[in-house]
Amino acid sequence: MLTSHRLPLQSVDQLARGGGDDAVLARLNDGQFSARLVALRALLDEVAGRSLLLEIDEAWDLLVLAQRKSPGLVRQVLMLPQVGAWLTDVLRRLRGTMKSAEPLWVEVGHLRCVAAAAAHLCDIDFSLDVPVSRGVISLPSLGIAAVPVSSHWAVARAEAHAGRLSLFCGEHAVRVPEDENWSPVHRVVSGDFRPLLDDVEPHRDYRAKVPPLRLTDIEIERWARGLDEARVLLGKEYVSALTAMVTTVVPVAPANDGTPYSGSSADAYGAVLLSEPPDSTAFAETLAHEVQHTKLAALMTMEPLYTASGNAYCYAPWREDPRPLSGLYQGAYAFLGVTDFWRAHRLAAPSGRADFEFAYWCGQTTHATRFLRGRRELTPLGRRFATIMAARLKPWNRIKVCAAAGLAARLAALDHRATWRARHLTPDPAGVSHLADLFLAGHQRPPGELPPSTLSPGPAPPLPRIELRRRRFHTLENAQVPAATDADLLHVAGDQEGATRLYLADIGIRPDDAAAWIGLGLADPAARTVLRAPEVVMAVHAEVARRTGEFPDPRAIAAWVGR
């Protein structure tokens, strides 16, 4: 008899406060395992009646045999994020929402690799054909074998006898684990936290199927040491959640601008993609962030918190682009964890850096949770969850930090919001034209609301001034910040007159440079209105310049709009 997985209300409330005891985490994992089994059943249904070079019946029978012998080990294999990413992709392909150059029999046939890995871990003798993809046989959680093939796709044989696993492709044999053509998946150990450190499995990165990128022994040791140091810095609840829910850490490259990257996905539940953090504190912060994403993804499988909405209309204080409500909700919960981490860390190891990060993320996350509570797309449980998040943050906003860090955090938040407005809001053209008429005629702006604006979603570059402020309290203070202008450097260093001159020069060269306009508003009190309504000030300035053929003083336009 099928049963549904539900969480008691008190368990949901625990999660909403950012935590979750062992019983709650176990329920979340049970829900994910159930969802994984449903997806496997869907795969069987989708391929029923299809003619494939490698059928999946043998794989299924082997999984059933392994399940009867060691259900816990089979669950571990089926719950691997690598299996989840593969299963999600192959189902999307079968349902026509995803394309792939790989033959369908190879993608579907990967279930045989999953079954072989599970059977070997359960110490079952077997012999099973498995697919070879671009010269690689992949056994999830175990490793990959490189075999010589004459084409991209081929069939090999996996055999296990008396605990010895061998892979045969033509006349070539790979003996596991000692063969030079076998690359095992690493495992790192930090207390009870024992994740895979996967640099080889093709499905390890949920964003796309990727080739192996083997770590050196020195790099493995560095990852292990970093993970161990980060775990010590995390609170007990976060360590428990990591141990219960994260099974794989996947090293990836930093973002294109060189900043560290991290990510997780419900499709690959249990995986954290991570570029190597600069220090143990950043490592711990990132793990706190990603384990929150993992918890919320698991909860959402069982208890929807909002209705689907693909429209990107929300201001997310940690992103440069507008986000859908789902992205804002996920981010708010993740940064609740980040804020909590810095709250605790500043008590254990006081520093300007901890003060800045705590103050900045506390303010930004509070802004997001207050916005979320009023959204119509939330379910009743989703509104309750958001309200509890906001209540958790409320007393934290009263915590005192050092004056310099507090001021820098407030300016960074103001900078981010104003720049987002300047980049993504477009005021009504008729209203802008009317304001330009009044300005050119020498009249004051009439009291009342400014012209309404429409949202223009789209990507936007990072804002370097925020990173410059952050580095004032960091050991990386003297490191270069890409894209930071001379005006930004002067402004953050405290030379507001020099910054004002350079921001005005930058605007003269690039009148649509939103970051320069906001910098001017931050540096010059006469231009403060830019921070309140940057899209209007910029639009009126552009319209006056278009009509007169001259470059009006940006400060004069800002002061006039602000009257």
Coordinates of C-alpha atoms in Angstrom, one line a residue:
M1 CA 0.0 0.0 0.0
L2 CA 1.3 3.4 -1.0
T3 CA 1.6 6.1 1.7
S4 CA 2.3 9.8 1.3
H5 CA 5.1 11.6 3.0
R6 CA 4.0 14.5 5.1
L7 CA 5.7 16.7 7.7
P8 CA 4.0 17.6 11.0
L9 CA 3.5 21.4 11.3
Q10 CA 6.0 21.6 14.2
S11 CA 8.6 20.1 12.0
V12 CA 7.9 22.6 9.2
D13 CA 8.2 25.4 11.8
Q14 CA 11.6 24.0 12.9
L15 CA 12.8 24.2 9.3
A16 CA 11.4 27.7 8.9
R17 CA 13.5 28.9 11.8
G18 CA 16.5 27.6 9.8
G19 CA 17.1 24.3 11.7
G20 CA 15.6 20.8 11.8
D21 CA 16.4 18.0 14.2
D22 CA 17.5 14.5 13.2
A23 CA 14.0 13.3 13.0
V24 CA 13.0 16.1 10.6
L25 CA 16.0 15.4 8.4
A26 CA 15.3 11.7 8.3
R27 CA 11.7 12.5 7.2
L28 CA 13.0 14.8 4.4
N29 CA 15.4 12.1 3.2
D30 CA 12.6 9.5 3.2
G31 CA 10.5 11.8 1.1
Q32 CA 13.4 12.2 -1.4
F33 CA 13.9 8.4 -1.6
S34 CA 10.2 7.9 -2.3
A35 CA 10.4 10.5 -5.0
R36 CA 13.4 8.8 -6.5
L37 CA 11.6 5.4 -6.6
V38 CA 8.6 7.1 -8.3
A39 CA 11.0 8.5 -10.9
L40 CA 12.5 5.0 -11.5
R41 CA 9.0 3.6 -11.9
A42 CA 8.3 6.4 -14.4
L43 CA 11.4 5.4 -16.4
L44 CA 10.2 1.8 -16.6
D45 CA 6.8 3.1 -17.9
E46 CA 8.4 5.4 -20.4
V47 CA 10.6 2.7 -22.0
A48 CA 7.9 0.0 -22.0
G49 CA 7.4 -1.2 -25.6
R50 CA 10.5 0.6 -26.9
S51 CA 13.2 -1.4 -28.7
L52 CA 16.6 -0.6 -27.2
L53 CA 20.0 -2.1 -27.8
L54 CA 20.3 -2.5 -24.0
E55 CA 17.0 -3.3 -22.3
I56 CA 16.6 -2.5 -18.7
D57 CA 14.8 -5.6 -17.4
E58 CA 18.1 -7.3 -16.4
A59 CA 19.2 -4.2 -14.6
W60 CA 15.9 -4.0 -12.7
D61 CA 16.1 -7.6 -11.7
L62 CA 19.6 -7.1 -10.4
L63 CA 18.5 -4.1 -8.4
V64 CA 15.7 -6.1 -6.9
L65 CA 18.1 -8.9 -5.9
A66 CA 20.4 -6.4 -4.3
Q67 CA 17.5 -4.7 -2.5
R68 CA 16.5 -8.0 -1.0
K69 CA 20.0 -8.6 0.3
S70 CA 21.0 -5.1 1.5
P71 CA 18.3 -2.5 1.2
G72 CA 20.3 0.2 2.9
L73 CA 23.2 0.0 0.4
V74 CA 20.8 0.0 -2.5
R75 CA 19.1 3.1 -1.1
Q76 CA 22.5 4.8 -0.8
V77 CA 23.2 4.1 -4.5
L78 CA 19.8 5.2 -5.7
M79 CA 19.9 8.3 -3.6
L80 CA 23.2 9.4 -5.2
P81 CA 22.9 12.9 -6.7
Q82 CA 24.7 11.5 -9.8
V83 CA 21.8 9.0 -10.2
G84 CA 19.3 11.8 -9.7
A85 CA 20.8 14.1 -12.3
W86 CA 20.9 11.2 -14.8
L87 CA 17.4 10.1 -14.1
T88 CA 16.0 13.6 -14.4
D89 CA 17.7 14.2 -17.7
V90 CA 16.7 10.8 -19.3
L91 CA 13.1 11.3 -18.3
R92 CA 13.1 14.8 -19.8
R93 CA 14.5 13.4 -23.0
L94 CA 11.9 10.6 -23.1
R95 CA 9.1 13.2 -22.6
G96 CA 10.4 15.4 -25.3
T97 CA 11.6 18.4 -23.2
M98 CA 15.3 17.8 -23.6
K99 CA 17.6 16.7 -26.5
S100 CA 20.9 14.8 -26.5
A101 CA 23.4 13.7 -29.0
E102 CA 23.9 10.4 -27.1
P103 CA 21.9 7.4 -28.3
L104 CA 18.8 6.7 -26.2
W105 CA 19.9 3.2 -25.5
V106 CA 23.1 4.5 -23.9
E107 CA 21.3 7.0 -21.7
V108 CA 18.6 4.6 -20.6
G109 CA 21.2 1.8 -20.4
H110 CA 23.0 3.8 -17.6
L111 CA 20.5 2.1 -15.3
R112 CA 22.6 -1.0 -15.8
C113 CA 25.7 0.9 -14.5
V114 CA 23.6 1.9 -11.4
A115 CA 22.5 -1.7 -10.9
A116 CA 26.1 -3.0 -11.3
A117 CA 27.4 -0.5 -8.7
A118 CA 24.7 -1.5 -6.2
A119 CA 25.2 -5.2 -6.8
H120 CA 28.9 -4.9 -6.3
L121 CA 28.5 -3.0 -3.0
C122 CA 26.1 -5.7 -1.9
D123 CA 28.7 -8.4 -2.6
I124 CA 26.5 -10.1 -5.3
D125 CA 28.0 -12.1 -8.1
F126 CA 26.7 -10.9 -11.5
S127 CA 27.5 -10.5 -15.2
L128 CA 25.8 -7.6 -17.0
D129 CA 26.2 -5.7 -20.2
V130 CA 26.7 -2.0 -19.6
P131 CA 27.0 1.0 -22.0
V132 CA 30.3 2.7 -22.9
S133 CA 29.9 6.4 -23.6
R134 CA 32.9 8.2 -25.3
G135 CA 35.3 5.5 -24.0
V136 CA 34.1 5.6 -20.4
I137 CA 32.2 3.1 -18.3
S138 CA 30.8 4.9 -15.3
L139 CA 29.7 3.1 -12.1
P140 CA 28.1 5.7 -9.7
S141 CA 29.9 6.2 -6.4
L142 CA 32.7 3.7 -7.5
G143 CA 34.5 5.4 -10.4
I144 CA 35.1 5.2 -14.1
A145 CA 37.0 2.9 -16.4
A146 CA 38.6 4.1 -19.6
V147 CA 38.4 1.6 -22.4
P148 CA 39.6 1.6 -26.0
V149 CA 36.6 1.8 -28.4
S150 CA 36.3 2.4 -32.2
S151 CA 33.2 4.6 -31.8
H152 CA 31.6 6.9 -29.3
W153 CA 29.2 4.3 -28.1
A154 CA 29.7 0.7 -27.3
V155 CA 28.7 -2.2 -25.1
A156 CA 31.0 -3.6 -22.4
R157 CA 30.5 -6.4 -19.8
A158 CA 30.6 -5.9 -16.0
E159 CA 31.3 -9.0 -14.0
A160 CA 31.7 -9.6 -10.2
H161 CA 32.8 -12.8 -8.6
A162 CA 33.7 -13.3 -5.0
G163 CA 33.9 -9.5 -4.4
R164 CA 36.2 -8.9 -7.4
L165 CA 34.8 -6.5 -10.1
S166 CA 36.1 -6.5 -13.7
L167 CA 35.0 -4.7 -16.8
F168 CA 35.5 -6.1 -20.3
C169 CA 35.3 -4.3 -23.6
G170 CA 36.4 -6.4 -26.5
E171 CA 39.7 -7.9 -25.6
H172 CA 40.4 -5.2 -23.1
A173 CA 39.9 -5.8 -19.3
V174 CA 39.9 -3.4 -16.4
R175 CA 40.3 -4.9 -13.0
V176 CA 38.8 -2.8 -10.2
P177 CA 40.4 -1.2 -8.2
E178 CA 44.0 -1.7 -9.1
D179 CA 44.0 -1.2 -12.9
E180 CA 45.7 1.9 -14.2
N181 CA 42.6 2.6 -16.4
W182 CA 40.4 2.7 -13.4
S183 CA 39.8 6.1 -11.7
P184 CA 38.0 5.7 -8.3
V185 CA 35.7 8.4 -6.8
H186 CA 37.5 9.9 -3.8
R187 CA 35.9 10.1 -0.4
V188 CA 36.9 12.7 2.2
V189 CA 36.3 12.2 5.9
S190 CA 35.5 14.9 8.5
G191 CA 34.1 13.4 11.6
D192 CA 30.8 11.7 10.7
F193 CA 30.6 13.7 7.5
R194 CA 32.0 11.4 4.7
P195 CA 31.0 12.8 1.3
L196 CA 32.3 11.6 -2.0
L197 CA 34.7 14.1 -3.7
D198 CA 33.6 13.4 -7.2
D199 CA 35.9 14.6 -10.0
V200 CA 35.2 11.8 -12.6
E201 CA 31.5 10.7 -12.8
P202 CA 29.9 12.1 -16.0
H203 CA 26.6 13.0 -14.2
R204 CA 28.3 14.7 -11.2
D205 CA 27.5 18.2 -12.4
Y206 CA 23.7 18.7 -12.7
R207 CA 24.2 21.6 -15.2
A208 CA 25.6 19.3 -18.0
K209 CA 27.3 16.0 -18.5
V210 CA 31.0 16.6 -18.1
P211 CA 34.3 14.8 -18.7
P212 CA 36.6 13.8 -15.8
L213 CA 38.7 16.5 -14.3
R214 CA 41.1 14.6 -12.0
L215 CA 42.3 16.2 -8.9
T216 CA 45.9 15.9 -7.9
D217 CA 46.9 14.3 -4.5
I218 CA 47.8 17.8 -3.2
E219 CA 44.4 19.2 -4.3
I220 CA 42.6 16.3 -2.7
E221 CA 44.4 17.0 0.6
R222 CA 43.6 20.7 0.3
W223 CA 39.9 19.9 -0.2
A224 CA 39.9 17.5 2.8
R225 CA 41.7 20.0 5.0
G226 CA 39.4 22.8 4.0
L227 CA 36.3 20.7 4.6
D228 CA 37.5 19.6 8.0
E229 CA 38.3 23.2 9.0
A230 CA 34.9 24.4 7.7
R231 CA 33.0 21.8 9.7
V232 CA 34.6 23.0 12.9
L233 CA 33.3 26.5 12.2
L234 CA 29.8 25.4 11.5
G235 CA 27.1 25.0 14.2
K236 CA 25.9 21.6 15.3
E237 CA 22.6 21.9 13.4
Y238 CA 24.4 22.6 10.1
V239 CA 26.9 19.8 10.6
S240 CA 24.0 17.4 11.3
A241 CA 22.2 18.5 8.2
L242 CA 25.4 18.2 6.1
T243 CA 26.0 14.7 7.4
A244 CA 22.4 13.6 6.9
M245 CA 21.8 15.2 3.5
V246 CA 24.9 16.0 1.5
T247 CA 26.6 12.9 0.0
T248 CA 28.7 14.4 -2.7
V249 CA 31.0 17.5 -3.1
V250 CA 31.8 18.3 -6.7
P251 CA 34.8 20.5 -7.4
V252 CA 34.0 23.0 -10.2
A253 CA 35.6 26.0 -11.8
P254 CA 35.0 29.5 -10.4
A255 CA 32.5 31.8 -12.1
N256 CA 33.7 33.6 -15.3
D257 CA 34.7 36.7 -13.3
G258 CA 36.9 34.6 -11.0
T259 CA 34.5 34.7 -8.0
P260 CA 33.8 31.5 -6.2
Y261 CA 30.9 29.4 -7.4
S262 CA 28.6 27.1 -5.5
G263 CA 25.3 25.5 -6.4
S264 CA 22.8 22.7 -5.6
S265 CA 19.7 21.4 -7.3
A266 CA 16.7 19.3 -6.4
D267 CA 17.5 17.2 -9.5
A268 CA 20.8 16.2 -7.9
Y269 CA 19.6 16.0 -4.3
G270 CA 22.6 15.6 -2.0
A271 CA 25.3 17.2 -4.2
V272 CA 27.0 20.5 -3.6
L273 CA 28.9 22.0 -6.6
L274 CA 31.8 24.1 -5.3
S275 CA 34.8 25.9 -6.5
E276 CA 37.6 25.9 -4.0
P277 CA 36.8 28.7 -1.4
P278 CA 39.5 31.2 -0.5
D279 CA 39.6 30.2 3.2
S280 CA 37.9 28.0 5.8
T281 CA 35.4 30.7 6.8
A282 CA 34.2 31.1 3.3
F283 CA 34.0 27.3 3.0
A284 CA 31.8 27.1 6.0
E285 CA 29.6 29.9 4.9
T286 CA 29.1 28.3 1.5
L287 CA 28.2 24.9 3.1
A288 CA 25.7 26.6 5.4
H289 CA 24.1 28.3 2.3
E290 CA 23.9 25.1 0.2
V291 CA 22.6 22.8 2.9
Q292 CA 19.7 25.3 3.4
H293 CA 18.9 25.0 -0.3
T294 CA 19.0 21.2 0.1
K295 CA 16.6 21.2 3.0
L296 CA 14.1 23.5 1.3
A297 CA 14.2 21.4 -1.9
A298 CA 13.4 18.3 0.1
L299 CA 10.6 20.1 1.9
M300 CA 9.1 21.4 -1.4
T301 CA 8.9 17.8 -2.7
M302 CA 6.5 17.1 0.2
E303 CA 4.9 20.4 1.0
P304 CA 4.5 23.0 -1.7
L305 CA 5.1 26.5 -0.4
Y306 CA 4.1 28.5 -3.5
T307 CA 2.4 28.0 -6.8
A308 CA 4.5 27.8 -10.0
S309 CA 5.4 31.2 -11.4
G310 CA 8.0 31.6 -14.1
N311 CA 7.8 35.4 -14.2
A312 CA 11.0 37.1 -13.1
Y313 CA 9.7 40.2 -11.2
C314 CA 11.3 40.0 -7.8
Y315 CA 14.2 42.0 -6.4
A316 CA 16.6 39.4 -4.9
P317 CA 19.2 41.2 -2.7
W318 CA 21.9 38.7 -3.7
R319 CA 21.4 38.8 -7.4
E320 CA 21.9 41.5 -10.1
D321 CA 18.9 40.3 -12.2
P322 CA 15.2 40.1 -11.4
R323 CA 14.2 36.6 -10.1
P324 CA 11.0 34.5 -10.1
L325 CA 9.3 34.1 -6.8
S326 CA 10.7 30.6 -6.5
G327 CA 14.2 31.8 -6.8
L328 CA 13.6 34.5 -4.2
Y329 CA 12.1 32.0 -1.8
Q330 CA 15.0 29.6 -2.2
G331 CA 17.5 32.4 -1.8
A332 CA 15.9 33.9 1.3
Y333 CA 16.1 30.5 3.1
A334 CA 19.7 30.0 2.0
F335 CA 20.7 33.4 3.2
L336 CA 18.8 32.9 6.5
G337 CA 21.4 30.2 7.0
V338 CA 24.3 32.5 5.9
T339 CA 23.1 35.2 8.3
D340 CA 22.9 32.7 11.1
F341 CA 26.4 31.4 10.4
W342 CA 27.9 34.9 10.6
R343 CA 25.8 35.7 13.7
A344 CA 27.4 32.7 15.5
H345 CA 30.8 33.2 14.0
R346 CA 31.2 36.8 15.1
L347 CA 30.6 35.7 18.7
A348 CA 33.2 32.9 18.4
A349 CA 35.7 34.9 16.4
P350 CA 34.9 38.6 16.5
S351 CA 36.2 40.6 13.5
G352 CA 35.2 43.4 11.2
R353 CA 34.6 40.9 8.5
A354 CA 32.1 39.0 10.5
D355 CA 30.4 42.2 11.6
F356 CA 30.0 43.4 8.0
E357 CA 28.8 40.0 6.6
F358 CA 26.3 39.6 9.4
A359 CA 24.9 43.1 9.1
Y360 CA 24.8 43.0 5.4
W361 CA 23.0 39.6 5.0
C362 CA 20.7 40.2 7.9
G363 CA 19.4 43.4 6.3
Q364 CA 19.2 41.9 2.8
T365 CA 17.5 38.7 4.0
T366 CA 15.0 40.7 6.1
H367 CA 14.1 42.7 3.1
A368 CA 13.4 39.6 1.1
T369 CA 11.3 37.8 3.8
R370 CA 9.2 40.8 4.4
F371 CA 8.5 41.0 0.7
L372 CA 7.7 37.3 0.4
R373 CA 5.0 37.4 3.2
G374 CA 2.7 39.4 1.0
R375 CA 2.9 37.4 -2.2
R376 CA -0.3 35.9 -3.5
E377 CA 1.5 33.0 -5.0
L378 CA 2.3 31.6 -1.5
T379 CA 0.3 28.7 -0.2
P380 CA -1.0 29.1 3.4
L381 CA 2.0 27.0 4.6
G382 CA 4.4 29.0 2.4
R383 CA 3.1 32.2 4.0
R384 CA 3.5 30.7 7.5
F385 CA 7.0 29.6 6.6
A386 CA 8.0 33.1 5.3
T387 CA 6.5 34.8 8.4
I388 CA 8.6 32.5 10.7
M389 CA 11.7 33.3 8.7
A390 CA 11.1 37.0 9.1
A391 CA 10.4 36.6 12.8
R392 CA 13.7 34.7 13.2
L393 CA 15.5 37.6 11.7
K394 CA 13.7 40.4 13.6
P395 CA 15.8 40.2 16.8
W396 CA 19.0 39.8 14.9
N397 CA 18.5 43.2 13.3
R398 CA 18.9 44.7 16.8
I399 CA 22.3 43.2 17.3
K400 CA 25.0 45.9 17.4
V401 CA 28.0 45.6 15.2
C402 CA 31.1 47.9 15.0
A403 CA 30.2 51.3 13.5
A404 CA 32.4 51.0 10.4
A405 CA 31.1 47.6 9.4
G406 CA 27.4 48.6 10.1
L407 CA 27.8 51.8 7.9
A408 CA 29.5 49.8 5.1
A409 CA 26.7 47.2 5.2
R410 CA 24.0 49.8 5.0
L411 CA 25.7 51.6 2.1
A412 CA 26.3 48.3 0.3
A413 CA 22.6 47.4 0.6
L414 CA 21.5 50.8 -0.6
D415 CA 24.0 50.6 -3.5
H416 CA 22.7 47.2 -4.6
R417 CA 19.0 48.2 -4.5
A418 CA 19.4 51.5 -6.3
T419 CA 21.6 50.0 -9.0
W420 CA 19.1 47.2 -9.5
R421 CA 16.4 49.8 -10.0
A422 CA 18.5 51.8 -12.4
R423 CA 19.2 48.7 -14.5
H424 CA 15.8 47.1 -14.6
L425 CA 13.1 49.8 -14.2
T426 CA 11.9 51.9 -17.2
P427 CA 9.7 54.9 -16.3
D428 CA 6.6 55.8 -18.4
P429 CA 7.8 57.7 -21.5
A430 CA 4.9 60.2 -21.4
G431 CA 5.6 61.0 -17.7
V432 CA 9.3 61.4 -18.5
S433 CA 8.5 63.8 -21.4
H434 CA 6.3 65.9 -19.1
L435 CA 9.0 66.2 -16.5
A436 CA 11.5 67.2 -19.2
D437 CA 9.0 69.9 -20.3
L438 CA 8.8 71.3 -16.8
F439 CA 12.5 71.2 -16.2
L440 CA 13.3 73.0 -19.5
A441 CA 10.6 75.6 -18.8
G442 CA 12.1 76.4 -15.4
H443 CA 9.2 75.1 -13.4
Q444 CA 9.5 73.0 -10.3
R445 CA 8.5 69.4 -10.3
P446 CA 4.9 69.2 -9.0
P447 CA 4.4 67.3 -5.8
G448 CA 3.1 63.7 -5.9
E449 CA 4.2 60.4 -7.3
L450 CA 6.9 60.1 -9.9
P451 CA 6.0 58.4 -13.3
P452 CA 5.3 54.7 -12.9
S453 CA 7.9 52.2 -14.2
T454 CA 7.8 48.9 -15.9
L455 CA 10.3 46.0 -15.2
S456 CA 12.9 45.1 -17.8
P457 CA 14.3 41.7 -16.8
G458 CA 17.7 40.7 -18.0
P459 CA 21.2 39.8 -16.9
A460 CA 23.4 42.5 -15.4
P461 CA 27.1 42.5 -14.4
P462 CA 28.2 42.2 -10.7
L463 CA 28.6 45.5 -8.7
P464 CA 32.2 45.9 -7.7
R465 CA 31.6 48.5 -5.1
I466 CA 30.0 45.9 -2.8
E467 CA 33.1 43.7 -3.0
L468 CA 35.3 46.7 -2.4
R469 CA 33.4 47.5 0.8
R470 CA 33.6 43.8 1.8
R471 CA 37.4 43.7 1.3
R472 CA 37.9 46.6 3.7
F473 CA 37.2 44.1 6.4
H474 CA 38.9 41.1 4.8
T475 CA 42.5 39.8 4.5
L476 CA 42.0 40.2 0.7
E477 CA 41.7 44.0 1.1
N478 CA 44.6 44.8 -1.3
A479 CA 43.5 42.2 -4.0
Q480 CA 42.2 43.7 -7.2
V481 CA 38.4 43.8 -7.8
P482 CA 37.6 43.3 -11.5
A483 CA 35.6 46.1 -13.1
A484 CA 36.1 48.5 -10.2
T485 CA 36.6 52.0 -11.6
D486 CA 38.9 54.7 -10.3
A487 CA 35.8 56.5 -9.0
D488 CA 34.7 53.4 -7.1
L489 CA 38.1 53.1 -5.4
L490 CA 38.1 56.8 -4.3
H491 CA 34.5 56.5 -3.1
V492 CA 35.1 53.5 -0.9
A493 CA 38.4 55.0 0.3
G494 CA 36.5 58.0 1.6
D495 CA 37.5 60.7 -1.0
Q496 CA 34.0 61.8 -2.0
E497 CA 35.1 64.9 -3.9
G498 CA 37.5 63.0 -6.1
A499 CA 34.9 60.2 -6.6
T500 CA 32.2 62.8 -7.6
R501 CA 34.5 64.3 -10.2
L502 CA 35.2 60.9 -11.7
Y503 CA 31.7 59.6 -11.6
L504 CA 30.6 62.8 -13.4
A505 CA 33.3 62.1 -16.0
D506 CA 32.2 58.5 -16.4
I507 CA 28.5 59.6 -16.9
G508 CA 29.7 62.1 -19.5
I509 CA 31.3 59.3 -21.5
R510 CA 28.5 56.7 -20.8
P511 CA 25.3 58.4 -19.9
D512 CA 23.5 55.1 -19.4
D513 CA 26.1 53.7 -16.9
A514 CA 23.8 52.9 -14.0
A515 CA 26.6 52.0 -11.6
A516 CA 28.2 55.4 -12.2
W517 CA 24.9 57.2 -11.5
I518 CA 24.4 55.4 -8.2
G519 CA 28.1 56.0 -7.3
L520 CA 27.4 59.7 -7.9
G521 CA 24.3 59.5 -5.6
L522 CA 26.4 57.9 -2.9
A523 CA 29.3 60.3 -3.2
D524 CA 27.6 63.7 -3.6
P525 CA 24.8 64.8 -1.2
A526 CA 23.4 67.0 -4.0
A527 CA 22.6 63.9 -6.0
R528 CA 21.0 61.8 -3.3
T529 CA 17.7 61.6 -5.2
V530 CA 19.5 59.2 -7.6
L531 CA 19.4 56.6 -4.9
R532 CA 15.6 56.9 -4.4
A533 CA 14.5 57.1 -8.1
P534 CA 17.5 56.4 -10.3
E535 CA 15.4 55.3 -13.3
V536 CA 13.5 58.6 -13.3
V537 CA 16.6 60.8 -12.9
M538 CA 18.5 59.0 -15.7
A539 CA 15.5 59.0 -18.0
V540 CA 14.8 62.8 -17.5
H541 CA 18.5 63.5 -18.0
A542 CA 18.6 61.5 -21.2
E543 CA 15.4 63.3 -22.5
V544 CA 16.8 66.8 -21.7
A545 CA 20.1 65.9 -23.4
R546 CA 18.2 64.6 -26.5
R547 CA 16.2 67.8 -26.8
T548 CA 18.9 70.3 -26.2
G549 CA 21.9 68.5 -27.7
E550 CA 23.8 69.4 -24.6
F551 CA 24.9 67.4 -21.5
P552 CA 23.0 68.7 -18.5
D553 CA 24.6 68.5 -15.1
P554 CA 23.4 65.2 -13.6
R555 CA 23.3 66.8 -10.1
A556 CA 21.0 69.5 -11.3
I557 CA 18.6 67.0 -12.7
A558 CA 18.8 64.8 -9.5
A559 CA 18.2 67.9 -7.3
W560 CA 15.2 69.0 -9.4
V561 CA 13.6 65.6 -9.4
G562 CA 14.1 65.4 -5.6
R563 CA 12.3 68.6 -4.8

